[in-house]
JSON list of N, CA and C in Angstrom, two decimals:
[
{"chain": "K", "resi": 1, "resn": "MET", "atom": "N", "xyz": [49.20, 188.30, -170.77]},
{"chain": "K", "resi": 1, "resn": "MET", "atom": "CA", "xyz": [48.17, 187.41, -171.64]},
{"chain": "K", "resi": 1, "resn": "MET", "atom": "C", "xyz": [47.45, 186.39, -170.82]},
{"chain": "K", "resi": 2, "resn": "ILE", "atom": "N", "xyz": [46.99, 185.49, -171.75]},
{"chain": "K", "resi": 2, "resn": "ILE", "atom": "CA", "xyz": [45.88, 184.20, -171.82]},
{"chain": "K", "resi": 2, "resn": "ILE", "atom": "C", "xyz": [46.63, 182.64, -170.68]},
{"chain": "K", "resi": 3, "resn": "MET", "atom": "N", "xyz": [45.77, 183.03, -169.80]},
{"chain": "K", "resi": 3, "resn": "MET", "atom": "CA", "xyz": [46.58, 182.20, -168.93]},
{"chain": "K", "resi": 3, "resn": "MET", "atom": "C", "xyz": [45.39, 180.72, -168.22]},
{"chain": "K", "resi": 4, "resn": "ALA", "atom": "N", "xyz": [45.69, 179.40, -168.28]},
{"chain": "K", "resi": 4, "resn": "ALA", "atom": "CA", "xyz": [44.49, 178.38, -168.74]},
{"chain": "K", "resi": 4, "resn": "ALA", "atom": "C", "xyz": [44.74, 178.32, -166.96]},
{"chain": "K", "resi": 5, "resn": "GLN", "atom": "N", "xyz": [45.56, 178.05, -165.96]},
{"chain": "K", "resi": 5, "resn": "GLN", "atom": "CA", "xyz": [44.72, 177.83, -164.80]},
{"chain": "K", "resi": 5, "resn": "GLN", "atom": "C", "xyz": [43.81, 178.87, -164.15]},
{"chain": "K", "resi": 6, "resn": "ASN", "atom": "N", "xyz": [43.34, 179.50, -164.84]},
{"chain": "K", "resi": 6, "resn": "ASN", "atom": "CA", "xyz": [42.50, 180.37, -164.59]},
{"chain": "K", "resi": 6, "resn": "ASN", "atom": "C", "xyz": [41.28, 179.80, -163.81]},
{"chain": "K", "resi": 7, "resn": "ALA", "atom": "N", "xyz": [40.76, 180.23, -163.04]},
{"chain": "K", "resi": 7, "resn": "ALA", "atom": "CA", "xyz": [39.36, 179.72, -162.02]},
{"chain": "K", "resi": 7, "resn": "ALA", "atom": "C", "xyz": [38.67, 180.46, -163.17]},
{"chain": "K", "resi": 8, "resn": "PHE", "atom": "N", "xyz": [37.36, 179.30, -163.31]},
{"chain": "K", "resi": 8, "resn": "PHE", "atom": "CA", "xyz": [36.02, 180.17, -164.13]},
{"chain": "K", "resi": 8, "resn": "PHE", "atom": "C", "xyz": [35.00, 180.45, -162.91]},
{"chain": "K", "resi": 9, "resn": "TYR", "atom": "N", "xyz": [34.06, 181.57, -163.26]},
{"chain": "K", "resi": 9, "resn": "TYR", "atom": "CA", "xyz": [33.35, 181.67, -162.48]},
{"chain": "K", "resi": 9, "resn": "TYR", "atom": "C", "xyz": [32.06, 181.83, -162.97]},
{"chain": "K", "resi": 10, "resn": "PRO", "atom": "N", "xyz": [30.50, 181.82, -162.33]},
{"chain": "K", "resi": 10, "resn": "PRO", "atom": "CA", "xyz": [29.38, 182.33, -162.87]},
{"chain": "K", "resi": 10, "resn": "PRO", "atom": "C", "xyz": [29.59, 183.65, -163.33]},
{"chain": "K", "resi": 11, "resn": "GLU", "atom": "N", "xyz": [29.09, 183.73, -164.27]},
{"chain": "K", "resi": 11, "resn": "GLU", "atom": "CA", "xyz": [28.37, 184.97, -164.73]},
{"chain": "K", "resi": 11, "resn": "GLU", "atom": "C", "xyz": [27.93, 186.00, -163.88]},
{"chain": "K", "resi": 12, "resn": "ASP", "atom": "N", "xyz": [27.59, 185.84, -162.68]},
{"chain": "K", "resi": 12, "resn": "ASP", "atom": "CA", "xyz": [26.84, 186.83, -161.55]},
{"chain": "K", "resi": 12, "resn": "ASP", "atom": "C", "xyz": [27.59, 187.23, -161.18]},
{"chain": "K", "resi": 13, "resn": "VAL", "atom": "N", "xyz": [29.11, 186.31, -160.85]},
{"chain": "K", "resi": 13, "resn": "VAL", "atom": "CA", "xyz": [29.91, 186.58, -160.02]},
{"chain": "K", "resi": 13, "resn": "VAL", "atom": "C", "xyz": [31.62, 187.59, -160.96]},
{"chain": "K", "resi": 14, "resn": "LEU", "atom": "N", "xyz": [31.13, 187.19, -162.49]},
{"chain": "K", "resi": 14, "resn": "LEU", "atom": "CA", "xyz": [32.23, 188.08, -163.14]},
{"chain": "K", "resi": 14, "resn": "LEU", "atom": "C", "xyz": [31.56, 189.48, -163.12]},
{"chain": "K", "resi": 15, "resn": "ILE", "atom": "N", "xyz": [30.30, 189.58, -162.73]},
{"chain": "K", "resi": 15, "resn": "ILE", "atom": "CA", "xyz": [29.63, 190.67, -163.26]},
{"chain": "K", "resi": 15, "resn": "ILE", "atom": "C", "xyz": [29.75, 191.66, -161.96]},
{"chain": "K", "resi": 16, "resn": "GLU", "atom": "N", "xyz": [29.22, 190.94, -160.14]},
{"chain": "K", "resi": 16, "resn": "GLU", "atom": "CA", "xyz": [29.59, 191.64, -159.38]},
{"chain": "K", "resi": 16, "resn": "GLU", "atom": "C", "xyz": [31.86, 191.85, -159.36]},
{"chain": "K", "resi": 17, "resn": "LYS", "atom": "N", "xyz": [32.38, 191.40, -159.78]},
{"chain": "K", "resi": 17, "resn": "LYS", "atom": "CA", "xyz": [33.63, 191.48, -159.77]},
{"chain": "K", "resi": 17, "resn": "LYS", "atom": "C", "xyz": [33.92, 193.02, -160.61]},
{"chain": "K", "resi": 18, "resn": "MET", "atom": "N", "xyz": [32.87, 192.95, -161.57]},
{"chain": "K", "resi": 18, "resn": "MET", "atom": "CA", "xyz": [33.76, 193.99, -162.88]},
{"chain": "K", "resi": 18, "resn": "MET", "atom": "C", "xyz": [33.17, 195.31, -161.79]},
{"chain": "K", "resi": 19, "resn": "GLU", "atom": "N", "xyz": [32.57, 195.39, -161.09]},
{"chain": "K", "resi": 19, "resn": "GLU", "atom": "CA", "xyz": [30.96, 196.33, -160.63]},
{"chain": "K", "resi": 19, "resn": "GLU", "atom": "C", "xyz": [31.59, 197.20, -159.71]},
{"chain": "K", "resi": 20, "resn": "SER", "atom": "N", "xyz": [32.59, 195.84, -158.88]},
{"chain": "K", "resi": 20, "resn": "SER", "atom": "CA", "xyz": [33.32, 196.13, -157.52]},
{"chain": "K", "resi": 20, "resn": "SER", "atom": "C", "xyz": [34.73, 196.61, -158.48]},
{"chain": "K", "resi": 21, "resn": "GLY", "atom": "N", "xyz": [35.17, 196.85, -159.65]},
{"chain": "K", "resi": 21, "resn": "GLY", "atom": "CA", "xyz": [36.66, 197.37, -159.53]},
{"chain": "K", "resi": 21, "resn": "GLY", "atom": "C", "xyz": [37.56, 196.56, -159.98]},
{"chain": "K", "resi": 22, "resn": "GLU", "atom": "N", "xyz": [37.07, 194.82, -159.36]},
{"chain": "K", "resi": 22, "resn": "GLU", "atom": "CA", "xyz": [37.65, 193.66, -159.43]},
{"chain": "K", "resi": 22, "resn": "GLU", "atom": "C", "xyz": [39.16, 193.64, -160.22]},
{"chain": "K", "resi": 23, "resn": "TYR", "atom": "N", "xyz": [37.38, 193.60, -161.15]},
{"chain": "K", "resi": 23, "resn": "TYR", "atom": "CA", "xyz": [38.32, 192.72, -162.67]},
{"chain": "K", "resi": 23, "resn": "TYR", "atom": "C", "xyz": [37.61, 193.78, -163.96]},
{"chain": "K", "resi": 24, "resn": "GLY", "atom": "N", "xyz": [38.51, 193.55, -165.01]},
{"chain": "K", "resi": 24, "resn": "GLY", "atom": "CA", "xyz": [38.38, 194.37, -166.27]},
{"chain": "K", "resi": 24, "resn": "GLY", "atom": "C", "xyz": [38.01, 193.43, -167.10]},
{"chain": "K", "resi": 25, "resn": "TRP", "atom": "N", "xyz": [38.11, 193.64, -168.76]},
{"chain": "K", "resi": 25, "resn": "TRP", "atom": "CA", "xyz": [37.13, 192.98, -169.39]},
{"chain": "K", "resi": 25, "resn": "TRP", "atom": "C", "xyz": [38.14, 191.49, -169.56]},
{"chain": "K", "resi": 26, "resn": "LEU", "atom": "N", "xyz": [39.40, 192.23, -169.79]},
{"chain": "K", "resi": 26, "resn": "LEU", "atom": "CA", "xyz": [40.17, 191.05, -169.86]},
{"chain": "K", "resi": 26, "resn": "LEU", "atom": "C", "xyz": [40.20, 189.90, -169.04]},
{"chain": "K", "resi": 27, "resn": "ASP", "atom": "N", "xyz": [39.96, 189.96, -167.39]},
{"chain": "K", "resi": 27, "resn": "ASP", "atom": "CA", "xyz": [39.72, 188.96, -166.60]},
{"chain": "K", "resi": 27, "resn": "ASP", "atom": "C", "xyz": [38.55, 188.07, -166.98]},
{"chain": "K", "resi": 28, "resn": "TYR", "atom": "N", "xyz": [37.28, 189.00, -167.33]},
{"chain": "K", "resi": 28, "resn": "TYR", "atom": "CA", "xyz": [35.51, 188.79, -167.21]},
{"chain": "K", "resi": 28, "resn": "TYR", "atom": "C", "xyz": [36.52, 187.55, -168.14]},
{"chain": "K", "resi": 29, "resn": "VAL", "atom": "N", "xyz": [36.91, 187.99, -169.02]},
{"chain": "K", "resi": 29, "resn": "VAL", "atom": "CA", "xyz": [36.76, 186.78, -170.59]},
{"chain": "K", "resi": 29, "resn": "VAL", "atom": "C", "xyz": [37.72, 185.67, -169.72]},
{"chain": "K", "resi": 30, "resn": "ASN", "atom": "N", "xyz": [38.53, 185.73, -169.22]},
{"chain": "K", "resi": 30, "resn": "ASN", "atom": "CA", "xyz": [39.33, 184.90, -168.28]},
{"chain": "K", "resi": 30, "resn": "ASN", "atom": "C", "xyz": [38.98, 184.28, -168.26]},
{"chain": "K", "resi": 31, "resn": "HIS", "atom": "N", "xyz": [38.18, 184.29, -166.96]},
{"chain": "K", "resi": 31, "resn": "HIS", "atom": "CA", "xyz": [37.19, 183.53, -165.64]},
{"chain": "K", "resi": 31, "resn": "HIS", "atom": "C", "xyz": [36.44, 183.26, -166.55]},
{"chain": "K", "resi": 32, "resn": "PHE", "atom": "N", "xyz": [35.55, 183.67, -167.58]},
{"chain": "K", "resi": 32, "resn": "PHE", "atom": "CA", "xyz": [34.30, 182.75, -168.29]},
{"chain": "K", "resi": 32, "resn": "PHE", "atom": "C", "xyz": [34.39, 181.54, -168.70]},
{"chain": "K", "resi": 33, "resn": "SER", "atom": "N", "xyz": [35.35, 181.27, -169.15]},
{"chain": "K", "resi": 33, "resn": "SER", "atom": "CA", "xyz": [35.66, 179.96, -169.47]},
{"chain": "K", "resi": 33, "resn": "SER", "atom": "C", "xyz": [36.23, 179.51, -170.57]},
{"chain": "K", "resi": 34, "resn": "ALA", "atom": "N", "xyz": [37.13, 178.07, -171.08]},
{"chain": "K", "resi": 34, "resn": "ALA", "atom": "CA", "xyz": [38.46, 178.02, -171.80]},
{"chain": "K", "resi": 34, "resn": "ALA", "atom": "C", "xyz": [37.79, 178.54, -173.47]},
{"chain": "K", "resi": 35, "resn": "GLU", "atom": "N", "xyz": [36.76, 178.56, -173.33]},
{"chain": "K", "resi": 35, "resn": "GLU", "atom": "CA", "xyz": [36.36, 178.32, -175.01]},
{"chain": "K", "resi": 35, "resn": "GLU", "atom": "C", "xyz": [35.91, 179.67, -175.53]},
{"chain": "K", "resi": 36, "resn": "TRP", "atom": "N", "xyz": [36.04, 180.35, -174.56]},
{"chain": "K", "resi": 36, "resn": "TRP", "atom": "CA", "xyz": [36.07, 181.93, -174.44]},
{"chain": "K", "resi": 36, "resn": "TRP", "atom": "C", "xyz": [37.47, 182.40, -174.62]},
{"chain": "K", "resi": 37, "resn": "GLN", "atom": "N", "xyz": [38.71, 181.87, -174.10]},
{"chain": "K", "resi": 37, "resn": "GLN", "atom": "CA", "xyz": [39.59, 182.34, -173.58]},
{"chain": "K", "resi": 37, "resn": "GLN", "atom": "C", "xyz": [40.29, 182.34, -175.15]},
{"chain": "K", "resi": 38, "resn": "ASP", "atom": "N", "xyz": [40.34, 181.09, -175.94]},
{"chain": "K", "resi": 38, "resn": "ASP", "atom": "CA", "xyz": [40.40, 180.73, -177.73]},
{"chain": "K", "resi": 38, "resn": "ASP", "atom": "C", "xyz": [39.90, 181.40, -177.89]},
{"chain": "K", "resi": 39, "resn": "GLU", "atom": "N", "xyz": [38.39, 181.58, -177.94]},
{"chain": "K", "resi": 39, "resn": "GLU", "atom": "CA", "xyz": [37.98, 182.11, -178.80]},
{"chain": "K", "resi": 39, "resn": "GLU", "atom": "C", "xyz": [38.11, 183.69, -179.20]},
{"chain": "K", "resi": 40, "resn": "LEU", "atom": "N", "xyz": [38.54, 184.56, -177.83]},
{"chain": "K", "resi": 40, "resn": "LEU", "atom": "CA", "xyz": [38.63, 185.67, -178.19]},
{"chain": "K", "resi": 40, "resn": "LEU", "atom": "C", "xyz": [40.78, 185.58, -178.30]},
{"chain": "K", "resi": 41, "resn": "ALA", "atom": "N", "xyz": [41.63, 185.05, -178.42]},
{"chain": "K", "resi": 41, "resn": "ALA", "atom": "CA", "xyz": [43.03, 184.53, -178.85]},
{"chain": "K", "resi": 41, "resn": "ALA", "atom": "C", "xyz": [42.61, 184.97, -180.64]},
{"chain": "K", "resi": 42, "resn": "GLU", "atom": "N", "xyz": [40.68, 183.91, -181.08]},
{"chain": "K", "resi": 42, "resn": "GLU", "atom": "CA", "xyz": [41.41, 183.58, -182.39]},
{"chain": "K", "resi": 42, "resn": "GLU", "atom": "C", "xyz": [40.35, 184.90, -182.94]},
{"chain": "K", "resi": 43, "resn": "TYR", "atom": "N", "xyz": [39.76, 185.88, -182.01]},
{"chain": "K", "resi": 43, "resn": "TYR", "atom": "CA", "xyz": [39.10, 186.84, -182.93]},
{"chain": "K", "resi": 43, "resn": "TYR", "atom": "C", "xyz": [39.88, 188.30, -182.47]},
{"chain": "K", "resi": 44, "resn": "CYS", "atom": "N", "xyz": [40.94, 188.09, -182.07]},
{"chain": "K", "resi": 44, "resn": "CYS", "atom": "CA", "xyz": [41.50, 189.55, -181.96]},
{"chain": "K", "resi": 44, "resn": "CYS", "atom": "C", "xyz": [43.09, 188.90, -183.08]},
{"chain": "K", "resi": 45, "resn": "THR", "atom": "N", "xyz": [43.40, 187.66, -183.20]},
{"chain": "K", "resi": 45, "resn": "THR", "atom": "CA", "xyz": [44.18, 187.36, -184.52]},
{"chain": "K", "resi": 45, "resn": "THR", "atom": "C", "xyz": [43.51, 187.88, -186.03]},
{"chain": "K", "resi": 46, "resn": "GLU", "atom": "N", "xyz": [42.34, 187.62, -185.65]},
{"chain": "K", "resi": 46, "resn": "GLU", "atom": "CA", "xyz": [41.40, 187.76, -187.44]},
{"chain": "K", "resi": 46, "resn": "GLU", "atom": "C", "xyz": [41.37, 189.20, -187.66]},
{"chain": "K", "resi": 47, "resn": "ARG", "atom": "N", "xyz": [41.76, 190.74, -186.36]},
{"chain": "K", "resi": 47, "resn": "ARG", "atom": "CA", "xyz": [40.83, 191.74, -186.40]},
{"chain": "K", "resi": 47, "resn": "ARG", "atom": "C", "xyz": [42.55, 192.89, -186.13]},
{"chain": "K", "resi": 48, "resn": "ALA", "atom": "N", "xyz": [43.70, 191.55, -186.25]},
{"chain": "K", "resi": 48, "resn": "ALA", "atom": "CA", "xyz": [45.19, 192.14, -185.63]},
{"chain": "K", "resi": 48, "resn": "ALA", "atom": "C", "xyz": [44.46, 193.16, -184.34]},
{"chain": "K", "resi": 49, "resn": "LEU", "atom": "N", "xyz": [43.83, 192.76, -184.09]},
{"chain": "K", "resi": 49, "resn": "LEU", "atom": "CA", "xyz": [43.74, 193.65, -182.67]},
{"chain": "K", "resi": 49, "resn": "LEU", "atom": "C", "xyz": [44.57, 192.75, -181.16]},
{"chain": "K", "resi": 50, "resn": "GLU", "atom": "N", "xyz": [45.83, 194.09, -180.10]},
{"chain": "K", "resi": 50, "resn": "GLU", "atom": "CA", "xyz": [46.18, 193.46, -178.99]},
{"chain": "K", "resi": 50, "resn": "GLU", "atom": "C", "xyz": [44.82, 192.53, -178.22]},
{"chain": "K", "resi": 51, "resn": "ILE", "atom": "N", "xyz": [45.63, 191.53, -177.55]},
{"chain": "K", "resi": 51, "resn": "ILE", "atom": "CA", "xyz": [44.15, 191.23, -176.82]},
{"chain": "K", "resi": 51, "resn": "ILE", "atom": "C", "xyz": [44.58, 191.84, -175.02]},
{"chain": "K", "resi": 52, "resn": "ASN", "atom": "N", "xyz": [43.78, 192.99, -174.82]},
{"chain": "K", "resi": 52, "resn": "ASN", "atom": "CA", "xyz": [43.39, 193.55, -173.58]},
{"chain": "K", "resi": 52, "resn": "ASN", "atom": "C", "xyz": [41.79, 193.68, -173.45]},
{"chain": "K", "resi": 53, "resn": "ASP", "atom": "N", "xyz": [42.19, 194.94, -172.80]},
{"chain": "K", "resi": 53, "resn": "ASP", "atom": "CA", "xyz": [40.67, 195.49, -172.03]},
{"chain": "K", "resi": 53, "resn": "ASP", "atom": "C", "xyz": [40.08, 195.36, -173.19]},
{"chain": "K", "resi": 54, "resn": "ALA", "atom": "N", "xyz": [40.55, 196.48, -173.90]},
{"chain": "K", "resi": 54, "resn": "ALA", "atom": "CA", "xyz": [39.30, 197.24, -174.74]},
{"chain": "K", "resi": 54, "resn": "ALA", "atom": "C", "xyz": [39.49, 196.48, -175.99]},
{"chain": "K", "resi": 55, "resn": "SER", "atom": "N", "xyz": [39.92, 194.85, -176.40]},
{"chain": "K", "resi": 55, "resn": "SER", "atom": "CA", "xyz": [39.32, 193.79, -177.52]},
{"chain": "K", "resi": 55, "resn": "SER", "atom": "C", "xyz": [38.93, 193.11, -176.88]},
{"chain": "K", "resi": 56, "resn": "ALA", "atom": "N", "xyz": [38.65, 193.01, -175.40]},
{"chain": "K", "resi": 56, "resn": "ALA", "atom": "CA", "xyz": [38.23, 191.59, -174.75]},
{"chain": "K", "resi": 56, "resn": "ALA", "atom": "C", "xyz": [36.44, 192.30, -174.25]},
{"chain": "K", "resi": 57, "resn": "GLU", "atom": "N", "xyz": [36.70, 193.72, -174.24]},
{"chain": "K", "resi": 57, "resn": "GLU", "atom": "CA", "xyz": [34.74, 194.27, -174.51]},
{"chain": "K", "resi": 57, "resn": "GLU", "atom": "C", "xyz": [33.95, 194.29, -175.67]},
{"chain": "K", "resi": 58, "resn": "GLN", "atom": "N", "xyz": [35.54, 194.70, -176.79]},
{"chain": "K", "resi": 58, "resn": "GLN", "atom": "CA", "xyz": [34.79, 194.57, -177.75]},
{"chain": "K", "resi": 58, "resn": "GLN", "atom": "C", "xyz": [34.11, 193.23, -178.00]},
{"chain": "K", "resi": 59, "resn": "PHE", "atom": "N", "xyz": [35.07, 192.02, -177.59]},
{"chain": "K", "resi": 59, "resn": "PHE", "atom": "CA", "xyz": [34.67, 190.57, -178.05]},
{"chain": "K", "resi": 59, "resn": "PHE", "atom": "C", "xyz": [33.24, 189.97, -177.09]},
{"chain": "K", "resi": 60, "resn": "VAL", "atom": "N", "xyz": [32.95, 190.62, -176.03]},
{"chain": "K", "resi": 60, "resn": "VAL", "atom": "CA", "xyz": [32.36, 190.44, -175.21]},
{"chain": "K", "resi": 60, "resn": "VAL", "atom": "C", "xyz": [31.14, 190.93, -176.01]},
{"chain": "K", "resi": 61, "resn": "HIS", "atom": "N", "xyz": [30.78, 191.88, -176.40]},
{"chain": "K", "resi": 61, "resn": "HIS", "atom": "CA", "xyz": [29.81, 192.57, -177.14]},
{"chain": "K", "resi": 61, "resn": "HIS", "atom": "C", "xyz": [29.79, 191.94, -178.58]},
{"chain": "K", "resi": 62, "resn": "TYR", "atom": "N", "xyz": [30.44, 191.50, -178.81]},
{"chain": "K", "resi": 62, "resn": "TYR", "atom": "CA", "xyz": [30.26, 190.78, -180.42]},
{"chain": "K", "resi": 62, "resn": "TYR", "atom": "C", "xyz": [29.77, 188.70, -180.01]},
{"chain": "K", "resi": 63, "resn": "LYS", "atom": "N", "xyz": [29.78, 188.66, -178.28]},
{"chain": "K", "resi": 63, "resn": "LYS", "atom": "CA", "xyz": [29.47, 187.40, -178.03]},
{"chain": "K", "resi": 63, "resn": "LYS", "atom": "C", "xyz": [27.69, 187.74, -178.19]},
{"chain": "K", "resi": 64, "resn": "SER", "atom": "N", "xyz": [27.71, 188.68, -176.64]},
{"chain": "K", "resi": 64, "resn": "SER", "atom": "CA", "xyz": [26.53, 188.74, -176.75]},
{"chain": "K", "resi": 64, "resn": "SER", "atom": "C", "xyz": [25.17, 189.34, -178.37]},
{"chain": "K", "resi": 65, "resn": "GLU", "atom": "N", "xyz": [25.86, 189.77, -179.62]},
{"chain": "K", "resi": 65, "resn": "GLU", "atom": "CA", "xyz": [25.28, 189.83, -180.53]},
{"chain": "K", "resi": 65, "resn": "GLU", "atom": "C", "xyz": [24.93, 188.02, -181.24]},
{"chain": "K", "resi": 66, "resn": "GLN", "atom": "N", "xyz": [25.88, 187.51, -180.73]},
{"chain": "K", "resi": 66, "resn": "GLN", "atom": "CA", "xyz": [25.80, 186.35, -181.83]},
{"chain": "K", "resi": 66, "resn": "GLN", "atom": "C", "xyz": [24.65, 185.65, -181.02]},
{"chain": "K", "resi": 67, "resn": "LEU", "atom": "N", "xyz": [24.11, 185.39, -179.63]},
{"chain": "K", "resi": 67, "resn": "LEU", "atom": "CA", "xyz": [23.26, 185.03, -178.64]},
{"chain": "K", "resi": 67, "resn": "LEU", "atom": "C", "xyz": [22.57, 185.64, -179.72]},
{"chain": "K", "resi": 68, "resn": "GLU", "atom": "N", "xyz": [21.57, 186.87, -179.14]},
{"chain": "K", "resi": 68, "resn": "GLU", "atom": "CA", "xyz": [20.75, 187.97, -179.48]},
{"chain": "K", "resi": 68, "resn": "GLU", "atom": "C", "xyz": [20.74, 187.29, -180.79]},
{"chain": "K", "resi": 69, "resn": "ALA", "atom": "N", "xyz": [21.24, 187.46, -181.44]},
{"chain": "K", "resi": 69, "resn": "ALA", "atom": "CA", "xyz": [20.62, 186.76, -183.06]},
{"chain": "K", "resi": 69, "resn": "ALA", "atom": "C", "xyz": [20.35, 185.12, -183.67]},
{"chain": "K", "resi": 70, "resn": "ALA", "atom": "N", "xyz": [21.28, 184.39, -182.78]},
{"chain": "K", "resi": 70, "resn": "ALA", "atom": "CA", "xyz": [20.79, 182.75, -182.39]},
{"chain": "K", "resi": 70, "resn": "ALA", "atom": "C", "xyz": [19.47, 183.04, -181.72]},
{"chain": "K", "resi": 71, "resn": "MET", "atom": "N", "xyz": [18.99, 183.72, -181.11]},
{"chain": "K", "resi": 71, "resn": "MET", "atom": "CA", "xyz": [18.07, 183.47, -180.18]},
{"chain": "K", "resi": 71, "resn": "MET", "atom": "C", "xyz": [16.72, 184.01, -180.96]},
{"chain": "K", "resi": 72, "resn": "GLU", "atom": "N", "xyz": [16.94, 185.06, -181.62]},
{"chain": "K", "resi": 72, "resn": "GLU", "atom": "CA", "xyz": [15.42, 185.64, -183.11]},
{"chain": "K", "resi": 72, "resn": "GLU", "atom": "C", "xyz": [15.82, 184.66, -183.75]},
{"chain": "K", "resi": 73, "resn": "SER", "atom": "N", "xyz": [16.63, 184.31, -184.37]},
{"chain": "K", "resi": 73, "resn": "SER", "atom": "CA", "xyz": [16.52, 182.76, -185.08]},
{"chain": "K", "resi": 73, "resn": "SER", "atom": "C", "xyz": [16.42, 181.50, -184.85]},
{"chain": "K", "resi": 74, "resn": "GLY", "atom": "N", "xyz": [16.13, 181.20, -183.31]},
{"chain": "K", "resi": 74, "resn": "GLY", "atom": "CA", "xyz": [15.14, 180.30, -183.14]},
{"chain": "K", "resi": 74, "resn": "GLY", "atom": "C", "xyz": [16.60, 179.01, -182.38]},
{"chain": "K", "resi": 75, "resn": "GLU", "atom": "N", "xyz": [18.18, 179.54, -182.71]},
{"chain": "K", "resi": 75, "resn": "GLU", "atom": "CA", "xyz": [18.53, 178.39, -183.15]},
{"chain": "K", "resi": 75, "resn": "GLU", "atom": "C", "xyz": [19.29, 178.29, -181.42]},
{"chain": "K", "resi": 76, "resn": "ALA", "atom": "N", "xyz": [18.95, 179.30, -180.22]},
{"chain": "K", "resi": 76, "resn": "ALA", "atom": "CA", "xyz": [19.00, 179.58, -179.25]},
{"chain": "K", "resi": 76, "resn": "ALA", "atom": "C", "xyz": [18.42, 179.11, -178.37]}
]
C-alpha cells in the first residue's frame, strides 16, 4: 500500500532505479511525490482498480498524456 514516509527522488533517479530493476511502477509513483500517491489512490478508486504495479503504470501514462495535452494547449 501507499506509505507516506517514503523518500522522494528526482525523476532521473527514479528512471535509473526502474531501469536497474530495483523499482517497479508502484515504487516509481510512491517515490515521485505525495501528490502522486494521493492521485494514484483516487485514480484507482475511480476506476475500481487495485493499487499495484499495473495500475501504477497506467497512472504514469495517464499523467504523461495530461502533461502532453496541457503543453499542446499552452497550459504547461
